[in-house]
């Protein structure tokens, strides 16, 4: 399992970065009820790593979806997890991914409910997994930010 570089939200991809098209980014998993209890950013580069990660992602599902097949000779999987949260209303978004100089830049936004939001009173574990074209040595930079949304 590879680790990307995690940088503060005020960092930006370089000016020459180009946006990956929708056809290049495949969303494999999005849920507020993953099995991942710790916040994490992971770059997956092999089928065995992917199988283990999928088990963690779908660990709470009574009837999990089958493991999506990935060609790791040309693609990587990025897993982003918020870890356990005390209530519902938490989400993680992967904003448009960009690439420059064989580095994939992943703007990730963690959203939390504001004080005006009514949420389920259950522990949640938001996570997302996406497949992207492998670039060069597979370098990935996660650009994380957090935001609170209101429900007025």
Short mmCIF file of N, CA and C in Angstrom, two decimals:
data_model
loop_
_atom_site.label_atom_id
_atom_site.label_comp_id
_atom_site.label_asym_id
_atom_site.label_seq_id
_atom_site.Cartn_x
_atom_site.Cartn_y
_atom_site.Cartn_z
N UNK A 1 0.85 -1.17 0.00
CA UNK A 1 0.00 0.00 0.00
C UNK A 1 0.89 1.23 0.00
N UNK A 2 0.69 2.07 -0.95
CA UNK A 2 1.48 3.29 -1.04
C UNK A 2 0.83 4.42 -0.27
N UNK A 3 1.63 5.34 0.14
CA UNK A 3 1.13 6.52 0.80
C UNK A 3 1.36 7.71 -0.11
N UNK A 4 0.33 8.47 -0.35
CA UNK A 4 0.50 9.70 -1.09
C UNK A 4 1.04 10.75 -0.14
N UNK A 5 1.35 11.90 -0.67
CA UNK A 5 1.79 13.02 0.14
C UNK A 5 0.56 13.83 0.50
N UNK A 6 0.39 14.13 1.78
CA UNK A 6 -0.75 14.92 2.26
C UNK A 6 -0.25 16.33 2.51
N UNK A 7 -0.88 17.30 1.86
CA UNK A 7 -0.46 18.70 2.02
C UNK A 7 -1.65 19.55 2.45
N UNK A 8 -1.37 20.71 3.07
CA UNK A 8 -2.46 21.59 3.52
C UNK A 8 -3.34 22.06 2.37
N UNK A 9 -4.56 22.44 2.72
CA UNK A 9 -5.55 22.84 1.72
C UNK A 9 -5.15 24.09 0.95
N UNK A 10 -4.27 24.91 1.51
CA UNK A 10 -3.92 26.14 0.80
C UNK A 10 -2.93 25.88 -0.34
N UNK A 11 -2.48 24.65 -0.49
CA UNK A 11 -1.62 24.28 -1.61
C UNK A 11 -2.50 24.10 -2.85
N UNK A 12 -1.95 24.35 -3.98
CA UNK A 12 -2.67 24.21 -5.25
C UNK A 12 -1.83 23.36 -6.20
N UNK A 13 -2.47 22.66 -7.13
CA UNK A 13 -1.69 22.02 -8.19
C UNK A 13 -0.95 23.09 -8.98
N UNK A 14 0.16 22.73 -9.63
CA UNK A 14 0.88 23.73 -10.42
C UNK A 14 0.01 24.26 -11.56
N UNK A 15 0.34 25.45 -12.07
CA UNK A 15 -0.46 26.06 -13.13
C UNK A 15 -0.58 25.21 -14.40
N UNK A 16 0.40 24.33 -14.65
CA UNK A 16 0.35 23.51 -15.86
C UNK A 16 -0.47 22.23 -15.67
N UNK A 17 -1.09 22.04 -14.51
CA UNK A 17 -1.88 20.84 -14.25
C UNK A 17 -3.14 20.83 -15.11
N UNK A 18 -3.44 19.65 -15.66
CA UNK A 18 -4.66 19.50 -16.46
C UNK A 18 -5.63 18.59 -15.72
N UNK A 19 -6.91 18.86 -15.89
CA UNK A 19 -7.95 18.09 -15.22
C UNK A 19 -8.13 16.73 -15.88
N UNK A 20 -8.20 15.68 -15.06
CA UNK A 20 -8.52 14.36 -15.60
C UNK A 20 -9.98 14.35 -16.00
N UNK A 21 -10.28 13.75 -17.13
CA UNK A 21 -11.67 13.71 -17.61
C UNK A 21 -12.48 12.70 -16.81
N UNK A 22 -13.80 12.84 -16.88
CA UNK A 22 -14.69 11.89 -16.20
C UNK A 22 -14.43 10.46 -16.66
N UNK A 23 -14.05 10.28 -17.92
CA UNK A 23 -13.80 8.93 -18.42
C UNK A 23 -12.50 8.34 -17.87
N UNK A 24 -11.61 9.18 -17.35
CA UNK A 24 -10.35 8.70 -16.78
C UNK A 24 -10.47 8.34 -15.31
N UNK A 25 -11.49 8.87 -14.62
CA UNK A 25 -11.67 8.65 -13.19
C UNK A 25 -12.89 7.77 -12.99
N UNK A 26 -12.69 6.63 -12.35
CA UNK A 26 -13.77 5.67 -12.12
C UNK A 26 -14.06 5.61 -10.62
N UNK A 27 -15.25 6.06 -10.21
CA UNK A 27 -15.63 5.98 -8.80
C UNK A 27 -16.04 4.55 -8.49
N UNK A 28 -15.33 3.94 -7.56
CA UNK A 28 -15.54 2.54 -7.21
C UNK A 28 -16.38 2.35 -5.96
N UNK A 29 -16.32 3.33 -5.05
CA UNK A 29 -17.00 3.18 -3.76
C UNK A 29 -17.25 4.57 -3.18
N UNK A 30 -18.47 4.80 -2.69
CA UNK A 30 -18.82 6.00 -1.93
C UNK A 30 -19.82 5.56 -0.89
N UNK A 31 -19.51 5.83 0.39
CA UNK A 31 -20.43 5.44 1.45
C UNK A 31 -20.12 6.21 2.72
N UNK A 32 -21.15 6.43 3.51
CA UNK A 32 -20.95 6.99 4.85
C UNK A 32 -20.85 5.86 5.88
N UNK A 33 -20.97 4.62 5.43
CA UNK A 33 -20.94 3.48 6.34
C UNK A 33 -19.86 2.47 5.92
N UNK A 34 -18.66 2.97 5.67
CA UNK A 34 -17.57 2.06 5.33
C UNK A 34 -17.15 1.31 6.60
N UNK A 35 -16.24 0.39 6.44
CA UNK A 35 -15.69 -0.32 7.59
C UNK A 35 -14.40 0.29 8.10
N UNK A 36 -13.99 1.44 7.54
CA UNK A 36 -12.72 2.07 7.91
C UNK A 36 -12.92 3.03 9.07
N UNK A 37 -12.38 2.69 10.22
CA UNK A 37 -12.60 3.48 11.43
C UNK A 37 -11.58 4.61 11.61
N UNK A 38 -10.47 4.57 10.87
CA UNK A 38 -9.45 5.61 10.99
C UNK A 38 -9.40 6.46 9.73
N UNK A 39 -9.13 7.74 9.91
CA UNK A 39 -8.94 8.63 8.76
C UNK A 39 -7.66 8.22 8.04
N UNK A 40 -7.72 8.20 6.70
CA UNK A 40 -6.56 7.75 5.95
C UNK A 40 -6.64 8.20 4.50
N UNK A 41 -5.50 8.26 3.84
CA UNK A 41 -5.36 8.49 2.40
C UNK A 41 -4.38 7.44 1.93
N UNK A 42 -4.80 6.59 0.99
CA UNK A 42 -3.98 5.45 0.58
C UNK A 42 -3.96 5.36 -0.94
N UNK A 43 -2.79 5.02 -1.48
CA UNK A 43 -2.62 4.74 -2.90
C UNK A 43 -2.41 3.23 -3.03
N UNK A 44 -3.28 2.58 -3.79
CA UNK A 44 -3.23 1.12 -3.94
C UNK A 44 -2.72 0.79 -5.34
N UNK A 45 -1.71 -0.09 -5.38
CA UNK A 45 -1.06 -0.37 -6.65
C UNK A 45 -0.98 -1.85 -6.99
N UNK A 46 -1.71 -2.71 -6.26
CA UNK A 46 -1.70 -4.14 -6.58
C UNK A 46 -3.06 -4.76 -6.25
N UNK A 47 -3.33 -5.89 -6.89
CA UNK A 47 -4.60 -6.59 -6.68
C UNK A 47 -4.74 -7.06 -5.23
N UNK A 48 -3.66 -7.53 -4.62
CA UNK A 48 -3.75 -8.01 -3.23
C UNK A 48 -4.04 -6.86 -2.27
N UNK A 49 -3.41 -5.70 -2.49
CA UNK A 49 -3.70 -4.52 -1.67
C UNK A 49 -5.16 -4.09 -1.85
N UNK A 50 -5.64 -4.15 -3.10
CA UNK A 50 -7.00 -3.74 -3.42
C UNK A 50 -8.01 -4.68 -2.74
N UNK A 51 -7.75 -5.97 -2.77
CA UNK A 51 -8.65 -6.92 -2.14
C UNK A 51 -8.75 -6.65 -0.63
N UNK A 52 -7.62 -6.37 0.00
CA UNK A 52 -7.62 -6.06 1.43
C UNK A 52 -8.36 -4.74 1.70
N UNK A 53 -8.10 -3.72 0.89
CA UNK A 53 -8.76 -2.43 1.08
C UNK A 53 -10.27 -2.55 0.86
N UNK A 54 -10.69 -3.32 -0.15
CA UNK A 54 -12.11 -3.50 -0.43
C UNK A 54 -12.80 -4.15 0.77
N UNK A 55 -12.14 -5.12 1.39
CA UNK A 55 -12.69 -5.74 2.59
C UNK A 55 -12.91 -4.72 3.70
N UNK A 56 -11.97 -3.78 3.84
CA UNK A 56 -12.13 -2.71 4.83
C UNK A 56 -13.23 -1.75 4.47
N UNK A 57 -13.30 -1.38 3.20
CA UNK A 57 -14.33 -0.45 2.76
C UNK A 57 -15.73 -1.03 2.96
N UNK A 58 -15.92 -2.29 2.62
CA UNK A 58 -17.25 -2.91 2.64
C UNK A 58 -17.49 -3.73 3.90
N UNK A 59 -16.63 -3.58 4.89
CA UNK A 59 -16.68 -4.41 6.09
C UNK A 59 -17.99 -4.40 6.85
N UNK A 60 -18.78 -3.33 6.76
CA UNK A 60 -20.04 -3.26 7.50
C UNK A 60 -21.24 -3.70 6.67
N UNK A 61 -21.03 -3.95 5.38
CA UNK A 61 -22.15 -4.32 4.50
C UNK A 61 -22.59 -5.75 4.73
N UNK A 62 -23.90 -5.96 4.85
CA UNK A 62 -24.43 -7.31 5.01
C UNK A 62 -24.21 -8.12 3.75
N UNK A 63 -24.31 -7.45 2.62
CA UNK A 63 -24.18 -8.11 1.32
C UNK A 63 -23.31 -7.23 0.43
N UNK A 64 -21.99 -7.25 0.64
CA UNK A 64 -21.12 -6.32 -0.09
C UNK A 64 -21.10 -6.59 -1.59
N UNK A 65 -20.90 -5.53 -2.35
CA UNK A 65 -20.72 -5.66 -3.79
C UNK A 65 -19.45 -6.46 -4.06
N UNK A 66 -19.40 -7.14 -5.21
CA UNK A 66 -18.17 -7.86 -5.54
C UNK A 66 -17.01 -6.89 -5.76
N UNK A 67 -15.82 -7.38 -5.56
CA UNK A 67 -14.61 -6.59 -5.75
C UNK A 67 -14.50 -6.13 -7.21
N UNK A 68 -14.46 -4.81 -7.46
CA UNK A 68 -14.26 -4.34 -8.83
C UNK A 68 -12.88 -4.74 -9.34
N UNK A 69 -12.82 -5.19 -10.59
CA UNK A 69 -11.54 -5.57 -11.18
C UNK A 69 -10.82 -4.33 -11.67
N UNK A 70 -9.52 -4.27 -11.39
CA UNK A 70 -8.68 -3.15 -11.78
C UNK A 70 -7.44 -3.69 -12.48
N UNK A 71 -7.05 -3.07 -13.58
CA UNK A 71 -5.81 -3.41 -14.26
C UNK A 71 -4.70 -2.56 -13.65
N UNK A 72 -3.98 -3.13 -12.69
CA UNK A 72 -2.96 -2.36 -11.97
C UNK A 72 -1.71 -2.11 -12.80
N UNK A 73 -1.64 -2.64 -14.01
CA UNK A 73 -0.51 -2.29 -14.88
C UNK A 73 -0.68 -0.88 -15.43
N UNK A 74 -1.92 -0.39 -15.44
CA UNK A 74 -2.17 0.94 -16.00
C UNK A 74 -2.96 1.87 -15.08
N UNK A 75 -3.43 1.35 -13.94
CA UNK A 75 -4.27 2.16 -13.05
C UNK A 75 -3.85 2.00 -11.60
N UNK A 76 -4.20 2.98 -10.79
CA UNK A 76 -4.05 2.94 -9.34
C UNK A 76 -5.41 3.20 -8.72
N UNK A 77 -5.58 2.81 -7.47
CA UNK A 77 -6.80 3.11 -6.73
C UNK A 77 -6.43 4.02 -5.57
N UNK A 78 -7.22 5.06 -5.39
CA UNK A 78 -7.03 6.00 -4.29
C UNK A 78 -8.18 5.81 -3.31
N UNK A 79 -7.86 5.58 -2.05
CA UNK A 79 -8.87 5.42 -1.00
C UNK A 79 -8.72 6.58 -0.03
N UNK A 80 -9.84 7.26 0.22
CA UNK A 80 -9.87 8.38 1.15
C UNK A 80 -10.94 8.10 2.19
N UNK A 81 -10.56 8.09 3.45
CA UNK A 81 -11.49 7.78 4.53
C UNK A 81 -11.44 8.86 5.59
N UNK A 82 -12.61 9.23 6.12
CA UNK A 82 -12.68 10.23 7.19
C UNK A 82 -12.53 9.61 8.57
N UNK A 83 -12.68 8.28 8.67
CA UNK A 83 -12.66 7.65 9.98
C UNK A 83 -14.02 7.77 10.63
N UNK A 84 -14.13 7.31 11.86
CA UNK A 84 -15.41 7.32 12.59
C UNK A 84 -15.84 8.73 12.93
N UNK A 85 -17.12 9.01 12.72
CA UNK A 85 -17.73 10.30 13.07
C UNK A 85 -18.93 10.01 13.97
N UNK A 86 -19.26 10.94 14.88
CA UNK A 86 -20.26 10.64 15.90
C UNK A 86 -21.71 10.58 15.42
N UNK A 87 -21.98 11.17 14.24
CA UNK A 87 -23.36 11.21 13.72
C UNK A 87 -23.33 11.08 12.21
N UNK A 88 -24.51 11.11 11.60
CA UNK A 88 -24.60 11.19 10.15
C UNK A 88 -24.30 12.60 9.69
N UNK A 89 -24.36 12.81 8.38
CA UNK A 89 -24.17 14.14 7.83
C UNK A 89 -22.75 14.46 7.41
N UNK A 90 -21.84 13.52 7.58
CA UNK A 90 -20.44 13.73 7.18
C UNK A 90 -20.22 13.10 5.80
N UNK A 91 -19.44 13.79 4.96
CA UNK A 91 -19.18 13.33 3.60
C UNK A 91 -17.75 13.63 3.23
N UNK A 92 -17.23 12.89 2.28
CA UNK A 92 -15.94 13.21 1.69
C UNK A 92 -16.12 13.25 0.19
N UNK A 93 -15.65 14.34 -0.42
CA UNK A 93 -15.77 14.53 -1.87
C UNK A 93 -14.38 14.57 -2.48
N UNK A 94 -14.26 13.96 -3.64
CA UNK A 94 -13.03 14.09 -4.41
C UNK A 94 -13.36 15.03 -5.56
N UNK A 95 -12.82 16.22 -5.47
CA UNK A 95 -13.08 17.24 -6.48
C UNK A 95 -12.28 16.91 -7.74
N UNK A 96 -12.44 17.64 -8.81
CA UNK A 96 -11.73 17.27 -10.04
C UNK A 96 -10.24 17.02 -9.81
N UNK A 97 -9.79 15.84 -10.21
CA UNK A 97 -8.39 15.48 -10.09
C UNK A 97 -7.62 16.13 -11.22
N UNK A 98 -6.37 16.47 -10.93
CA UNK A 98 -5.52 17.11 -11.92
C UNK A 98 -4.20 16.35 -12.00
N UNK A 99 -3.51 16.51 -13.12
CA UNK A 99 -2.21 15.86 -13.28
C UNK A 99 -1.23 16.85 -13.89
N UNK A 100 0.00 16.80 -13.37
CA UNK A 100 1.10 17.62 -13.91
C UNK A 100 2.40 16.90 -13.62
N UNK A 101 3.26 16.82 -14.59
CA UNK A 101 4.58 16.21 -14.43
C UNK A 101 4.47 14.81 -13.81
N UNK A 102 3.51 14.01 -14.29
CA UNK A 102 3.28 12.63 -13.84
C UNK A 102 2.88 12.53 -12.37
N UNK A 103 2.39 13.61 -11.78
CA UNK A 103 1.89 13.60 -10.40
C UNK A 103 0.39 13.84 -10.45
N UNK A 104 -0.37 12.99 -9.76
CA UNK A 104 -1.83 13.16 -9.68
C UNK A 104 -2.12 13.98 -8.42
N UNK A 105 -2.87 15.06 -8.58
CA UNK A 105 -3.27 15.93 -7.47
C UNK A 105 -4.74 15.64 -7.16
N UNK A 106 -5.02 15.33 -5.90
CA UNK A 106 -6.35 14.90 -5.48
C UNK A 106 -6.93 15.91 -4.49
N UNK A 107 -7.73 16.87 -4.95
CA UNK A 107 -8.40 17.78 -4.02
C UNK A 107 -9.54 17.04 -3.30
N UNK A 108 -9.38 16.85 -2.01
CA UNK A 108 -10.38 16.13 -1.21
C UNK A 108 -10.99 17.09 -0.21
N UNK A 109 -12.32 17.05 -0.12
CA UNK A 109 -13.03 17.96 0.77
C UNK A 109 -13.84 17.15 1.76
N UNK A 110 -13.55 17.33 3.05
CA UNK A 110 -14.31 16.68 4.11
C UNK A 110 -15.39 17.65 4.59
N UNK A 111 -16.64 17.23 4.47
CA UNK A 111 -17.78 18.07 4.84
C UNK A 111 -18.39 17.58 6.15
N UNK A 112 -18.67 18.53 7.03
CA UNK A 112 -19.28 18.23 8.32
C UNK A 112 -20.58 19.01 8.46
N UNK A 113 -21.58 18.43 9.14
CA UNK A 113 -22.86 19.14 9.29
C UNK A 113 -22.74 20.31 10.27
N UNK A 114 -23.43 21.39 9.92
CA UNK A 114 -23.47 22.56 10.80
C UNK A 114 -24.49 22.38 11.91
N UNK A 115 -24.59 23.39 12.75
CA UNK A 115 -25.47 23.31 13.92
C UNK A 115 -26.95 23.30 13.56
N UNK A 116 -27.31 23.73 12.35
CA UNK A 116 -28.72 23.75 11.94
C UNK A 116 -29.16 22.43 11.29
N UNK A 117 -28.24 21.48 11.15
CA UNK A 117 -28.55 20.22 10.47
C UNK A 117 -29.10 19.18 11.43
N UNK A 118 -30.12 18.47 10.98
CA UNK A 118 -30.64 17.32 11.71
C UNK A 118 -29.93 16.09 11.14
N UNK A 119 -29.30 15.31 12.00
CA UNK A 119 -28.52 14.16 11.53
C UNK A 119 -28.95 12.89 12.26
N UNK A 120 -28.65 11.76 11.66
CA UNK A 120 -28.88 10.49 12.35
C UNK A 120 -27.93 10.42 13.53
N UNK A 121 -28.37 9.81 14.59
CA UNK A 121 -27.55 9.67 15.79
C UNK A 121 -26.89 8.29 15.79
N UNK A 122 -26.09 8.08 14.77
CA UNK A 122 -25.37 6.82 14.61
C UNK A 122 -23.96 7.13 14.14
N UNK A 123 -23.02 6.33 14.59
CA UNK A 123 -21.63 6.50 14.15
C UNK A 123 -21.55 6.19 12.66
N UNK A 124 -20.88 7.06 11.92
CA UNK A 124 -20.68 6.86 10.48
C UNK A 124 -19.19 6.85 10.18
N UNK A 125 -18.84 6.30 9.02
CA UNK A 125 -17.44 6.20 8.60
C UNK A 125 -17.36 6.49 7.09
N UNK A 126 -17.42 7.78 6.71
CA UNK A 126 -17.41 8.13 5.28
C UNK A 126 -16.10 7.75 4.60
N UNK A 127 -16.24 7.25 3.37
CA UNK A 127 -15.06 6.89 2.58
C UNK A 127 -15.41 6.92 1.10
N UNK A 128 -14.39 7.07 0.28
CA UNK A 128 -14.53 7.04 -1.17
C UNK A 128 -13.30 6.35 -1.75
N UNK A 129 -13.50 5.63 -2.86
CA UNK A 129 -12.39 5.02 -3.59
C UNK A 129 -12.58 5.30 -5.07
N UNK A 130 -11.51 5.74 -5.72
CA UNK A 130 -11.54 6.01 -7.15
C UNK A 130 -10.34 5.36 -7.82
N UNK A 131 -10.54 4.98 -9.07
CA UNK A 131 -9.46 4.43 -9.89
C UNK A 131 -9.03 5.51 -10.88
N UNK A 132 -7.71 5.67 -11.02
CA UNK A 132 -7.16 6.70 -11.92
C UNK A 132 -6.03 6.09 -12.75
N UNK A 133 -5.75 6.69 -13.91
CA UNK A 133 -4.62 6.20 -14.69
C UNK A 133 -3.31 6.37 -13.91
N UNK A 134 -2.48 5.35 -13.96
CA UNK A 134 -1.17 5.42 -13.29
C UNK A 134 -0.27 6.33 -14.11
N UNK A 135 0.43 7.20 -13.43
CA UNK A 135 1.33 8.15 -14.09
C UNK A 135 2.75 7.92 -13.58
N UNK A 136 3.70 7.82 -14.46
CA UNK A 136 5.11 7.73 -14.06
C UNK A 136 5.33 6.76 -12.92
N UNK A 137 5.88 7.25 -11.83
CA UNK A 137 6.16 6.40 -10.67
C UNK A 137 4.97 6.29 -9.72
N UNK A 138 3.81 6.80 -10.13
CA UNK A 138 2.60 6.67 -9.31
C UNK A 138 2.47 7.70 -8.21
N UNK A 139 3.18 8.81 -8.31
CA UNK A 139 3.13 9.84 -7.26
C UNK A 139 1.74 10.47 -7.19
N UNK A 140 1.26 10.63 -5.95
CA UNK A 140 -0.05 11.22 -5.69
C UNK A 140 0.10 12.25 -4.57
N UNK A 141 -0.53 13.41 -4.75
CA UNK A 141 -0.55 14.44 -3.72
C UNK A 141 -2.00 14.69 -3.35
N UNK A 142 -2.33 14.49 -2.07
CA UNK A 142 -3.68 14.74 -1.57
C UNK A 142 -3.74 16.18 -1.05
N UNK A 143 -4.68 16.95 -1.57
CA UNK A 143 -4.88 18.34 -1.16
C UNK A 143 -6.17 18.40 -0.33
N UNK A 144 -6.04 18.28 0.96
CA UNK A 144 -7.20 18.17 1.83
C UNK A 144 -7.69 19.52 2.33
N UNK A 145 -9.01 19.61 2.43
CA UNK A 145 -9.64 20.76 3.07
C UNK A 145 -10.88 20.28 3.81
N UNK A 146 -11.28 21.05 4.80
CA UNK A 146 -12.50 20.72 5.54
C UNK A 146 -13.46 21.89 5.42
N UNK A 147 -14.75 21.58 5.51
CA UNK A 147 -15.77 22.61 5.44
C UNK A 147 -16.98 22.16 6.25
N UNK A 148 -17.70 23.13 6.77
CA UNK A 148 -18.95 22.87 7.49
C UNK A 148 -20.07 23.44 6.63
N UNK A 149 -21.13 22.65 6.45
CA UNK A 149 -22.27 23.14 5.67
C UNK A 149 -23.47 23.32 6.60
N UNK A 150 -24.34 24.27 6.23
CA UNK A 150 -25.56 24.53 7.01
C UNK A 150 -26.77 23.95 6.30
N UNK A 151 -27.82 23.73 7.05
CA UNK A 151 -29.03 23.09 6.50
C UNK A 151 -30.25 23.97 6.66
N UNK A 152 -30.07 25.27 6.59
CA UNK A 152 -31.21 26.21 6.75
C UNK A 152 -32.24 26.00 5.68
#
